[in-house]
PDB file of C-alpha atoms in Angstrom:
ATOM      1  CA  SER A   1       0.000   0.000   0.000  1.00  0.00           C
ATOM      2  CA  ASN A   2       2.763   2.446   0.905  1.00  0.00           C
ATOM      3  CA  PHE A   3       5.373   1.416  -1.643  1.00  0.00           C
ATOM      4  CA  VAL A   4       3.309   1.951  -4.780  1.00  0.00           C
ATOM      5  CA  GLN A   5       1.983   5.303  -3.612  1.00  0.00           C
ATOM      6  CA  GLN A   6       5.496   6.517  -2.770  1.00  0.00           C
ATOM      7  CA  TRP A   7       7.220   5.025  -5.816  1.00  0.00           C
ATOM      8  CA  LEU A   8       4.766   6.665  -8.229  1.00  0.00           C
ATOM      9  CA  ASP A   9       4.579   9.909  -6.225  1.00  0.00           C
ATOM     10  CA  MET A  10       0.831   9.694  -5.761  1.00  0.00           C
ATOM     11  CA  LYS A  11       0.856  12.390  -3.070  1.00  0.00           C
ATOM     12  CA  ARG A  12       0.386  14.790  -5.980  1.00  0.00           C
ATOM     13  CA  LEU A  13      -3.206  13.565  -6.164  1.00  0.00           C
ATOM     14  CA  ASP A  14      -3.875  15.522  -2.976  1.00  0.00           C
ATOM     15  CA  GLU A  15      -3.036  18.731  -4.851  1.00  0.00           C
ATOM     16  CA  ILE A  16      -5.151  18.030  -7.937  1.00  0.00           C
ATOM     17  CA  VAL A  17      -8.664  19.088  -6.961  1.00  0.00           C
ATOM     18  CA  PRO A  18     -10.748  18.750 -10.146  1.00  0.00           C
ATOM     19  CA  ASP A  19     -12.162  22.056 -11.373  1.00  0.00           C
ATOM     20  CA  SER A  20     -15.910  21.765 -10.869  1.00  0.00           C
ATOM     21  CA  ALA A  21     -16.606  24.177 -13.732  1.00  0.00           C
ATOM     22  CA  VAL A  22     -14.683  22.003 -16.188  1.00  0.00           C
ATOM     23  CA  PHE A  23     -15.223  18.529 -14.730  1.00  0.00           C
ATOM     24  CA  PRO A  24     -18.535  18.504 -12.833  1.00  0.00           C
ATOM     25  CA  TYR A  25     -18.627  14.709 -13.194  1.00  0.00           C
ATOM     26  CA  ALA A  26     -15.382  14.423 -11.177  1.00  0.00           C
ATOM     27  CA  SER A  27     -15.931  17.079  -8.515  1.00  0.00           C
ATOM     28  CA  GLY A  28     -17.431  17.244  -5.054  1.00  0.00           C
ATOM     29  CA  ARG A  29     -19.065  13.956  -4.066  1.00  0.00           C
ATOM     30  CA  SER A  30     -18.076  12.565  -7.487  1.00  0.00           C
ATOM     31  CA  ASP A  31     -14.367  13.205  -6.917  1.00  0.00           C
ATOM     32  CA  PRO A  32     -12.740   9.890  -7.971  1.00  0.00           C
ATOM     33  CA  ARG A  33      -9.342  10.322  -6.341  1.00  0.00           C
ATOM     34  CA  ASP A  34      -9.867   8.007  -3.349  1.00  0.00           C
ATOM     35  CA  ASP A  35     -11.317   5.335  -5.614  1.00  0.00           C
ATOM     36  CA  PHE A  36      -8.413   5.776  -8.029  1.00  0.00           C
ATOM     37  CA  ARG A  37      -5.946   5.217  -5.191  1.00  0.00           C
ATOM     38  CA  THR A  38      -7.772   2.021  -4.224  1.00  0.00           C
ATOM     39  CA  GLU A  39      -7.772   0.802  -7.820  1.00  0.00           C
ATOM     40  CA  LEU A  40      -4.039   1.431  -8.181  1.00  0.00           C
ATOM     41  CA  THR A  41      -3.194  -0.296  -4.892  1.00  0.00           C
ATOM     42  CA  LEU A  42      -5.330  -3.361  -5.660  1.00  0.00           C
ATOM     43  CA  PHE A  43      -3.915  -3.595  -9.178  1.00  0.00           C
ATOM     44  CA  ALA A  44      -0.293  -3.533  -8.014  1.00  0.00           C
ATOM     45  CA  ASP A  45      -1.140  -5.870  -5.129  1.00  0.00           C
ATOM     46  CA  SER A  46      -2.467  -8.439  -7.578  1.00  0.00           C
ATOM     47  CA  ILE A  47       0.774  -8.383  -9.574  1.00  0.00           C
ATOM     48  CA  PHE A  48       2.875  -8.757  -6.446  1.00  0.00           C
ATOM     49  CA  ARG A  49       0.807 -11.442  -4.682  1.00  0.00           C
ATOM     50  CA  GLU A  50       0.527 -13.533  -7.845  1.00  0.00           C
ATOM     51  CA  ASP A  51       4.331 -13.228  -8.147  1.00  0.00           C
ATOM     52  CA  ARG A  52       4.147 -12.071 -11.738  1.00  0.00           C
ATOM     53  CA  SER A  53       6.744 -10.199 -13.732  1.00  0.00           C
ATOM     54  CA  VAL A  54       6.882  -6.573 -12.631  1.00  0.00           C
ATOM     55  CA  VAL A  55       6.719  -5.706 -16.342  1.00  0.00           C
ATOM     56  CA  ASP A  56       3.071  -6.787 -16.102  1.00  0.00           C
ATOM     57  CA  LEU A  57       2.521  -3.488 -14.324  1.00  0.00           C
ATOM     58  CA  LEU A  58       2.720  -2.010 -17.833  1.00  0.00           C
ATOM     59  CA  ARG A  59       0.852  -4.683 -19.792  1.00  0.00           C
ATOM     60  CA  ALA A  60      -1.661  -6.436 -17.503  1.00  0.00           C
ATOM     61  CA  LYS A  61      -5.171  -6.491 -18.960  1.00  0.00           C
ATOM     62  CA  HIS A  62      -7.088  -6.399 -15.684  1.00  0.00           C
ATOM     63  CA  THR A  63      -7.865  -3.827 -13.047  1.00  0.00           C
ATOM     64  CA  PHE A  64     -10.118  -3.443  -9.986  1.00  0.00           C
ATOM     65  CA  LEU A  65     -13.305  -1.410 -10.263  1.00  0.00           C
ATOM     66  CA  ASN A  66     -16.399  -0.444  -8.376  1.00  0.00           C
ATOM     67  CA  GLU A  67     -19.414   1.087 -10.073  1.00  0.00           C
ATOM     68  CA  ARG A  68     -18.198   4.685  -9.784  1.00  0.00           C
ATOM     69  CA  VAL A  69     -14.794   4.034 -11.356  1.00  0.00           C
ATOM     70  CA  ALA A  70     -16.259   1.695 -13.963  1.00  0.00           C
ATOM     71  CA  LEU A  71     -18.723   4.333 -15.158  1.00  0.00           C
ATOM     72  CA  HIS A  72     -15.884   6.856 -15.285  1.00  0.00           C
ATOM     73  CA  TYR A  73     -14.092   4.482 -17.643  1.00  0.00           C
ATOM     74  CA  GLY A  74     -17.227   3.892 -19.711  1.00  0.00           C
ATOM     75  CA  ILE A  75     -17.868   0.395 -18.331  1.00  0.00           C
ATOM     76  CA  THR A  76     -21.523  -0.198 -17.487  1.00  0.00           C
ATOM     77  CA  ASP A  77     -21.728  -3.780 -16.206  1.00  0.00           C
ATOM     78  CA  VAL A  78     -20.095  -3.259 -12.776  1.00  0.00           C
ATOM     79  CA  LYS A  79     -22.550  -2.529  -9.967  1.00  0.00           C
ATOM     80  CA  GLY A  80     -22.134  -1.512  -6.330  1.00  0.00           C
ATOM     81  CA  ASP A  81     -19.424   0.034  -4.159  1.00  0.00           C
ATOM     82  CA  ARG A  82     -17.317  -3.113  -3.787  1.00  0.00           C
ATOM     83  CA  PHE A  83     -14.150  -3.297  -5.862  1.00  0.00           C
ATOM     84  CA  ARG A  84     -13.785  -6.437  -7.940  1.00  0.00           C
ATOM     85  CA  ARG A  85     -11.341  -7.699 -10.542  1.00  0.00           C
ATOM     86  CA  VAL A  86     -12.336  -6.848 -14.104  1.00  0.00           C
ATOM     87  CA  GLU A  87     -10.713  -7.902 -17.380  1.00  0.00           C
ATOM     88  CA  LEU A  88     -10.553  -4.845 -19.625  1.00  0.00           C
ATOM     89  CA  ALA A  89     -11.753  -5.236 -23.208  1.00  0.00           C
ATOM     90  CA  ASN A  90     -10.410  -1.796 -24.147  1.00  0.00           C
ATOM     91  CA  SER A  91      -6.625  -2.037 -24.351  1.00  0.00           C
ATOM     92  CA  ALA A  92      -6.254   1.692 -23.685  1.00  0.00           C
ATOM     93  CA  GLY A  93      -6.801   0.960 -19.985  1.00  0.00           C
ATOM     94  CA  TRP A  94      -4.196  -1.800 -19.673  1.00  0.00           C
ATOM     95  CA  GLY A  95      -1.343  -1.329 -17.218  1.00  0.00           C
ATOM     96  CA  LEU A  96      -0.292   1.703 -15.238  1.00  0.00           C
ATOM     97  CA  LEU A  97      -0.713   4.149 -18.106  1.00  0.00           C
ATOM     98  CA  GLY A  98      -4.452   3.481 -18.196  1.00  0.00           C
ATOM     99  CA  LYS A  99      -5.046   4.046 -14.497  1.00  0.00           C
ATOM    100  CA  GLY A 100      -6.972   7.128 -13.440  1.00  0.00           C
ATOM    101  CA  ALA A 101      -4.626   7.802 -10.506  1.00  0.00           C
ATOM    102  CA  VAL A 102      -1.603   8.042 -12.801  1.00  0.00           C
ATOM    103  CA  LEU A 103      -3.396  10.076 -15.466  1.00  0.00           C
ATOM    104  CA  MET A 104      -4.853  12.505 -12.923  1.00  0.00           C
ATOM    105  CA  ALA A 105      -1.650  12.944 -10.904  1.00  0.00           C
ATOM    106  CA  ALA A 106       0.131  13.991 -14.109  1.00  0.00           C
ATOM    107  CA  ALA A 107      -2.375  16.671 -15.084  1.00  0.00           C
ATOM    108  CA  TYR A 108      -3.723  19.985 -13.865  1.00  0.00           C
ATOM    109  CA  PRO A 109      -7.072  20.547 -12.125  1.00  0.00           C
ATOM    110  CA  ASN A 110      -8.571  22.079 -15.275  1.00  0.00           C
ATOM    111  CA  ARG A 111      -6.728  20.486 -18.202  1.00  0.00           C
ATOM    112  CA  THR A 112      -4.358  17.793 -19.357  1.00  0.00           C
ATOM    113  CA  SER A 113      -0.613  18.287 -19.475  1.00  0.00           C
ATOM    114  CA  PRO A 114       1.351  16.223 -22.018  1.00  0.00           C
ATOM    115  CA  VAL A 115       4.472  17.695 -20.431  1.00  0.00           C
ATOM    116  CA  LEU A 116       3.644  16.360 -16.951  1.00  0.00           C
ATOM    117  CA  ARG A 117       2.584  12.999 -18.357  1.00  0.00           C
ATOM    118  CA  GLY A 118       5.715  12.772 -20.470  1.00  0.00           C
ATOM    119  CA  ALA A 119       7.860  13.648 -17.472  1.00  0.00           C
ATOM    120  CA  PHE A 120       6.053  10.994 -15.401  1.00  0.00           C
ATOM    121  CA  ILE A 121       6.883   8.332 -17.990  1.00  0.00           C
ATOM    122  CA  LEU A 122      10.507   9.422 -18.209  1.00  0.00           C
ATOM    123  CA  LYS A 123      10.937   9.341 -14.439  1.00  0.00           C
ATOM    124  CA  HIS A 124       8.805   6.416 -13.279  1.00  0.00           C
ATOM    125  CA  ILE A 125       8.755   4.129 -16.318  1.00  0.00           C
ATOM    126  CA  GLN A 126      12.012   4.766 -18.154  1.00  0.00           C
ATOM    127  CA  GLY A 127      14.077   5.934 -15.187  1.00  0.00           C
ATOM    128  CA  VAL A 128      15.548   8.991 -16.924  1.00  0.00           C
ATOM    129  CA  PRO A 129      14.037  12.066 -15.220  1.00  0.00           C
ATOM    130  CA  PRO A 130      14.013  15.167 -17.409  1.00  0.00           C
ATOM    131  CA  ALA A 131      16.283  18.073 -16.590  1.00  0.00           C
ATOM    132  CA  ASN A 132      14.895  20.977 -14.620  1.00  0.00           C
ATOM    133  CA  PRO A 133      13.365  23.637 -16.876  1.00  0.00           C
ATOM    134  CA  PRO A 134      15.265  26.883 -17.440  1.00  0.00           C
ATOM    135  CA  MET A 135      14.474  29.823 -15.204  1.00  0.00           C
ATOM    136  CA  ASN A 136      11.582  32.159 -16.044  1.00  0.00           C
ATOM    137  CA  VAL A 137       9.919  29.918 -18.617  1.00  0.00           C
ATOM    138  CA  PRO A 138       6.405  31.332 -19.149  1.00  0.00           C
ATOM    139  CA  THR A 139       3.438  29.052 -18.530  1.00  0.00           C
ATOM    140  CA  LEU A 140       0.865  28.311 -21.184  1.00  0.00           C
ATOM    141  CA  ASP A 141      -1.507  31.204 -21.746  1.00  0.00           C
ATOM    142  CA  GLU A 142      -4.705  30.214 -19.992  1.00  0.00           C
ATOM    143  CA  LYS A 143      -6.580  32.522 -22.376  1.00  0.00           C
ATOM    144  CA  ASP A 144      -5.891  29.938 -25.034  1.00  0.00           C
ATOM    145  CA  ILE A 145      -8.147  27.516 -23.162  1.00  0.00           C
ATOM    146  CA  GLY A 146     -11.585  28.865 -23.918  1.00  0.00           C
ATOM    147  CA  THR A 147     -13.701  30.273 -26.682  1.00  0.00           C
ATOM    148  CA  THR A 148     -11.468  33.102 -27.934  1.00  0.00           C
ATOM    149  CA  ARG A 149      -8.639  31.204 -29.603  1.00  0.00           C
ATOM    150  CA  ALA A 150      -9.787  27.607 -29.070  1.00  0.00           C
ATOM    151  CA  LEU A 151      -6.366  26.036 -29.368  1.00  0.00           C
ATOM    152  CA  THR A 152      -5.776  22.407 -28.498  1.00  0.00           C
ATOM    153  CA  VAL A 153      -3.251  21.555 -25.798  1.00  0.00           C
ATOM    154  CA  ARG A 154      -1.001  20.207 -28.567  1.00  0.00           C
ATOM    155  CA  GLU A 155      -1.032  23.609 -30.244  1.00  0.00           C
ATOM    156  CA  MET A 156      -0.312  25.404 -26.989  1.00  0.00           C
ATOM    157  CA  ILE A 157       2.701  23.319 -25.974  1.00  0.00           C
ATOM    158  CA  ALA A 158       4.108  23.819 -29.481  1.00  0.00           C
ATOM    159  CA  LYS A 159       5.077  27.285 -28.199  1.00  0.00           C
ATOM    160  CA  HIS A 160       7.619  25.712 -25.854  1.00  0.00           C
ATOM    161  CA  ARG A 161       9.059  23.482 -28.558  1.00  0.00           C
ATOM    162  CA  ALA A 162       9.557  26.568 -30.720  1.00  0.00           C
ATOM    163  CA  ASN A 163      12.015  27.880 -28.131  1.00  0.00           C
ATOM    164  CA  PRO A 164      15.443  26.291 -28.821  1.00  0.00           C
ATOM    165  CA  THR A 165      16.235  26.303 -25.101  1.00  0.00           C
ATOM    166  CA  CYS A 166      13.115  24.258 -24.356  1.00  0.00           C
ATOM    167  CA  ALA A 167      12.998  22.138 -27.493  1.00  0.00           C
ATOM    168  CA  SER A 168      15.602  19.541 -26.485  1.00  0.00           C
ATOM    169  CA  CYS A 169      13.572  18.314 -23.502  1.00  0.00           C
ATOM    170  CA  HIS A 170      10.117  18.898 -24.955  1.00  0.00           C
ATOM    171  CA  ALA A 171      10.972  16.896 -28.066  1.00  0.00           C
ATOM    172  CA  VAL A 172      11.429  13.900 -25.750  1.00  0.00           C
ATOM    173  CA  MET A 173       8.594  14.523 -23.257  1.00  0.00           C
ATOM    174  CA  ASP A 174       5.800  15.814 -25.458  1.00  0.00           C
ATOM    175  CA  PRO A 175       5.297  12.767 -27.734  1.00  0.00           C
ATOM    176  CA  LEU A 176       5.066  10.525 -24.652  1.00  0.00           C
ATOM    177  CA  GLY A 177       2.425  12.702 -23.040  1.00  0.00           C
ATOM    178  CA  LEU A 178       0.510  13.410 -26.247  1.00  0.00           C
ATOM    179  CA  ALA A 179       0.053   9.663 -26.759  1.00  0.00           C
ATOM    180  CA  LEU A 180      -2.196   9.800 -23.668  1.00  0.00           C
ATOM    181  CA  GLU A 181      -4.081  12.938 -24.732  1.00  0.00           C
ATOM    182  CA  ASN A 182      -7.310  11.008 -25.362  1.00  0.00           C
ATOM    183  CA  PHE A 183      -7.560  10.726 -21.568  1.00  0.00           C
ATOM    184  CA  ASP A 184      -8.805  13.976 -20.075  1.00  0.00           C
ATOM    185  CA  ALA A 185      -7.383  15.397 -16.861  1.00  0.00           C
ATOM    186  CA  THR A 186      -9.570  13.044 -14.797  1.00  0.00           C
ATOM    187  CA  GLY A 187      -8.642   9.906 -16.747  1.00  0.00           C
ATOM    188  CA  MET A 188     -11.883   9.770 -18.754  1.00  0.00           C
ATOM    189  CA  TRP A 189     -11.563   8.861 -22.435  1.00  0.00           C
ATOM    190  CA  ARG A 190     -12.582  11.472 -24.992  1.00  0.00           C
ATOM    191  CA  ASP A 191     -12.354  11.558 -28.780  1.00  0.00           C
ATOM    192  CA  ARG A 192     -12.672  15.309 -29.337  1.00  0.00           C
ATOM    193  CA  ASP A 193     -11.168  18.417 -27.777  1.00  0.00           C
ATOM    194  CA  ARG A 194     -13.962  20.109 -25.842  1.00  0.00           C
ATOM    195  CA  TYR A 195     -12.753  23.628 -26.647  1.00  0.00           C
ATOM    196  CA  ALA A 196     -11.394  23.419 -30.174  1.00  0.00           C
ATOM    197  CA  GLY A 197     -14.085  20.971 -31.259  1.00  0.00           C
ATOM    198  CA  VAL A 198     -11.619  18.841 -33.227  1.00  0.00           C
ATOM    199  CA  ALA A 199     -10.586  15.207 -32.942  1.00  0.00           C
ATOM    200  CA  ILE A 200      -7.801  14.521 -30.449  1.00  0.00           C
ATOM    201  CA  ASP A 201      -4.448  14.076 -32.176  1.00  0.00           C
ATOM    202  CA  SER A 202      -2.385  11.605 -30.110  1.00  0.00           C
ATOM    203  CA  SER A 203       0.306  11.012 -32.714  1.00  0.00           C
ATOM    204  CA  GLY A 204       3.988  11.683 -32.257  1.00  0.00           C
ATOM    205  CA  GLU A 205       7.480  10.425 -32.885  1.00  0.00           C
ATOM    206  CA  LEU A 206       9.888   9.081 -30.285  1.00  0.00           C
ATOM    207  CA  PRO A 207      13.535  10.218 -30.272  1.00  0.00           C
ATOM    208  CA  ASP A 208      14.576   6.983 -32.010  1.00  0.00           C
ATOM    209  CA  GLY A 209      12.202   7.768 -34.875  1.00  0.00           C
ATOM    210  CA  THR A 210       9.438   5.351 -33.855  1.00  0.00           C
ATOM    211  CA  PRO A 211       6.012   6.767 -34.784  1.00  0.00           C
ATOM    212  CA  ILE A 212       3.320   6.312 -32.152  1.00  0.00           C
ATOM    213  CA  THR A 213      -0.385   7.057 -31.996  1.00  0.00           C
ATOM    214  CA  GLY A 214      -2.208   6.560 -28.734  1.00  0.00           C
ATOM    215  CA  PRO A 215      -1.585   4.529 -25.583  1.00  0.00           C
ATOM    216  CA  ASP A 216      -1.279   1.132 -27.301  1.00  0.00           C
ATOM    217  CA  ASP A 217       1.649   2.237 -29.468  1.00  0.00           C
ATOM    218  CA  LEU A 218       3.261   3.945 -26.495  1.00  0.00           C
ATOM    219  CA  ARG A 219       2.974   0.810 -24.358  1.00  0.00           C
ATOM    220  CA  GLN A 220       4.468  -1.362 -27.080  1.00  0.00           C
ATOM    221  CA  ALA A 221       7.379   1.047 -27.472  1.00  0.00           C
ATOM    222  CA  LEU A 222       8.062   0.940 -23.729  1.00  0.00           C
ATOM    223  CA  LEU A 223       7.799  -2.850 -23.628  1.00  0.00           C
ATOM    224  CA  ARG A 224      10.570  -3.187 -26.187  1.00  0.00           C
ATOM    225  CA  HIS A 225      12.954  -2.433 -23.303  1.00  0.00           C
ATOM    226  CA  PRO A 226      11.601  -4.398 -20.322  1.00  0.00           C
ATOM    227  CA  ASP A 227      14.982  -4.216 -18.586  1.00  0.00           C
ATOM    228  CA  GLN A 228      14.678  -0.443 -18.484  1.00  0.00           C
ATOM    229  CA  PHE A 229      11.395  -0.572 -16.605  1.00  0.00           C
ATOM    230  CA  ALA A 230      12.689  -3.388 -14.373  1.00  0.00           C
ATOM    231  CA  GLN A 231      15.647  -1.217 -13.400  1.00  0.00           C
ATOM    232  CA  THR A 232      13.398   1.748 -12.629  1.00  0.00           C
ATOM    233  CA  PHE A 233      11.190  -0.490 -10.496  1.00  0.00           C
ATOM    234  CA  THR A 234      14.209  -1.962  -8.704  1.00  0.00           C
ATOM    235  CA  GLU A 235      15.545   1.497  -7.927  1.00  0.00           C
ATOM    236  CA  GLY A 236      12.193   2.369  -6.375  1.00  0.00           C
ATOM    237  CA  LEU A 237      12.072  -0.876  -4.409  1.00  0.00           C
ATOM    238  CA  LEU A 238      15.617  -0.496  -3.075  1.00  0.00           C
ATOM    239  CA  THR A 239      14.907   3.120  -2.145  1.00  0.00           C
ATOM    240  CA  TYR A 240      11.813   2.023  -0.236  1.00  0.00           C
ATOM    241  CA  ALA A 241      13.627  -0.894   1.434  1.00  0.00           C
ATOM    242  CA  THR A 242      16.557   1.205   2.660  1.00  0.00           C
ATOM    243  CA  GLY A 243      14.578   4.351   3.476  1.00  0.00           C
ATOM    244  CA  ARG A 244      16.994   6.639   1.656  1.00  0.00           C
ATOM    245  CA  LYS A 245      17.743   8.017  -1.776  1.00  0.00           C
ATOM    246  CA  LEU A 246      20.043   5.944  -3.927  1.00  0.00           C
ATOM    247  CA  GLU A 247      23.534   7.211  -4.667  1.00  0.00           C
ATOM    248  CA  TYR A 248      25.897   6.563  -7.555  1.00  0.00           C
ATOM    249  CA  TYR A 249      27.611   3.778  -5.609  1.00  0.00           C
ATOM    250  CA  ASP A 250      24.294   1.893  -5.344  1.00  0.00           C
ATOM    251  CA  MET A 251      23.834   1.587  -9.099  1.00  0.00           C
ATOM    252  CA  PRO A 252      26.143  -1.430  -9.643  1.00  0.00           C
ATOM    253  CA  THR A 253      23.947  -3.318  -7.167  1.00  0.00           C
ATOM    254  CA  VAL A 254      20.792  -2.238  -8.988  1.00  0.00           C
ATOM    255  CA  ARG A 255      22.175  -3.355 -12.338  1.00  0.00           C
ATOM    256  CA  LYS A 256      23.310  -6.675 -10.848  1.00  0.00           C
ATOM    257  CA  ILE A 257      19.829  -7.312  -9.424  1.00  0.00           C
ATOM    258  CA  VAL A 258      18.144  -6.520 -12.749  1.00  0.00           C
ATOM    259  CA  HIS A 259      20.585  -8.645 -14.733  1.00  0.00           C
ATOM    260  CA  GLY A 260      20.046 -11.579 -12.389  1.00  0.00           C
ATOM    261  CA  ALA A 261      16.271 -11.262 -12.589  1.00  0.00           C
ATOM    262  CA  ALA A 262      16.141 -11.333 -16.383  1.00  0.00           C
ATOM    263  CA  ALA A 263      16.060 -15.150 -16.440  1.00  0.00           C
ATOM    264  CA  SER A 264      12.772 -15.130 -14.499  1.00  0.00           C
ATOM    265  CA  ASP A 265      11.315 -12.329 -16.639  1.00  0.00           C
ATOM    266  CA  TYR A 266      11.791  -9.959 -13.694  1.00  0.00           C
ATOM    267  CA  LYS A 267       9.498 -11.869 -11.361  1.00  0.00           C
ATOM    268  CA  PHE A 268       8.542  -9.856  -8.298  1.00  0.00           C
ATOM    269  CA  SER A 269       9.870 -12.390  -5.766  1.00  0.00           C
ATOM    270  CA  THR A 270      13.228 -12.540  -7.572  1.00  0.00           C
ATOM    271  CA  LEU A 271      13.663  -8.793  -7.252  1.00  0.00           C
ATOM    272  CA  VAL A 272      12.527  -8.706  -3.618  1.00  0.00           C
ATOM    273  CA  GLN A 273      14.886 -11.496  -2.581  1.00  0.00           C
ATOM    274  CA  ALA A 274      17.800  -9.831  -4.362  1.00  0.00           C
ATOM    275  CA  VAL A 275      17.053  -6.532  -2.627  1.00  0.00           C
ATOM    276  CA  VAL A 276      16.894  -8.245   0.778  1.00  0.00           C
ATOM    277  CA  LYS A 277      20.231  -9.979   0.156  1.00  0.00           C
ATOM    278  CA  SER A 278      21.972  -6.793  -0.991  1.00  0.00           C
ATOM    279  CA  GLU A 279      24.558  -5.079   1.174  1.00  0.00           C
ATOM    280  CA  GLN A 280      22.499  -1.905   0.938  1.00  0.00           C
ATOM    281  CA  PHE A 281      19.642  -3.603   2.781  1.00  0.00           C
ATOM    282  CA  ARG A 282      21.655  -5.752   5.213  1.00  0.00           C
ATOM    283  CA  MET A 283      24.302  -3.220   6.243  1.00  0.00           C
ATOM    284  CA  ARG A 284      24.496   0.406   7.230  1.00  0.00           C
ATOM    285  CA  ARG A 285      27.127   2.609   5.652  1.00  0.00           C
ATOM    286  CA  VAL A 286      29.618   4.089   8.116  1.00  0.00           C
ATOM    287  CA  PRO A 287      29.131   7.870   8.212  1.00  0.00           C
ATOM    288  CA  GLN A 288      32.021   9.730   6.682  1.00  0.00           C
ATOM    289  CA  PRO A 289      33.880  11.925   9.188  1.00  0.00           C
ATOM    290  CA  ALA A 290      33.415  15.644   8.748  1.00  0.00           C
ATOM    291  CA  ALA A 291      36.297  17.341   7.003  1.00  0.00           C
ATOM    292  CA  VAL A 292      38.718  18.861   9.472  1.00  0.00           C
ATOM    293  CA  SER A 293      39.713  22.367   8.491  1.00  0.00           C
ATOM    294  CA  ALA A 294      43.425  22.972   8.387  1.00  0.00           C
ATOM    295  CA  ALA A 295      44.952  25.237  11.030  1.00  0.00           C
ATOM    296  CA  PRO A 296      45.978  28.660   9.747  1.00  0.00           C
TER     297      PRO A 296
END
């Protein structure tokens, strides 16, 4: 319960209060955040307790729903408040990238953010957090979100890519986030932009030249490098197990654990046992003495 919430930085959900004027179906008593947290915890719990490959966190076809969350996802045959396991017919909802908690935590209260979603994927899925943005970068003009100019979010973030200083990072982040643009800021699927009145364009091109359109293509692209996700997961697990941030001298251990787990397709128990047997978990590093200043 604690590990998944900490690893994926779900505390951000506390800050994302859905704008009732924009998302009345996800505000007030209909706020889905608590249910989304439950869904995410039960989903991860099922992967761990069934001792499956941790890569299934990206590709598993099931989730856990009650009636409120099911209706939010457009599923009408789940009734009642009790959460139960559901096999998803729509592949867009498979794995972590289809979970409302993830989609909502990487958005704003009143709109989606391909930049935040792209950064989430870089940090928590691929393990390569983006660099901090330059100082004094202007935010998107909120006037663009309305009836005057009616620009799509894709058109608005193009402003940042037009800036050479911003383009290097945005060229990597934006296609990842735009692939999830069919999900609104609350994780509900939509086919058209509510303001511009045009079909959602979720196409893009990854840095290696791979074209993607939508969450299925994005998932397949990420699954081509399962070791990358396994390493990111292992870093999170070792961080949680030791109660501290990892340092450069921990990375050989992380890589050794991931390499050793490849034969079992990165089974959860294999990773846990390797973490428990690591020196990082079993021993405490001797504090380095403070530098003694030389006498004048």
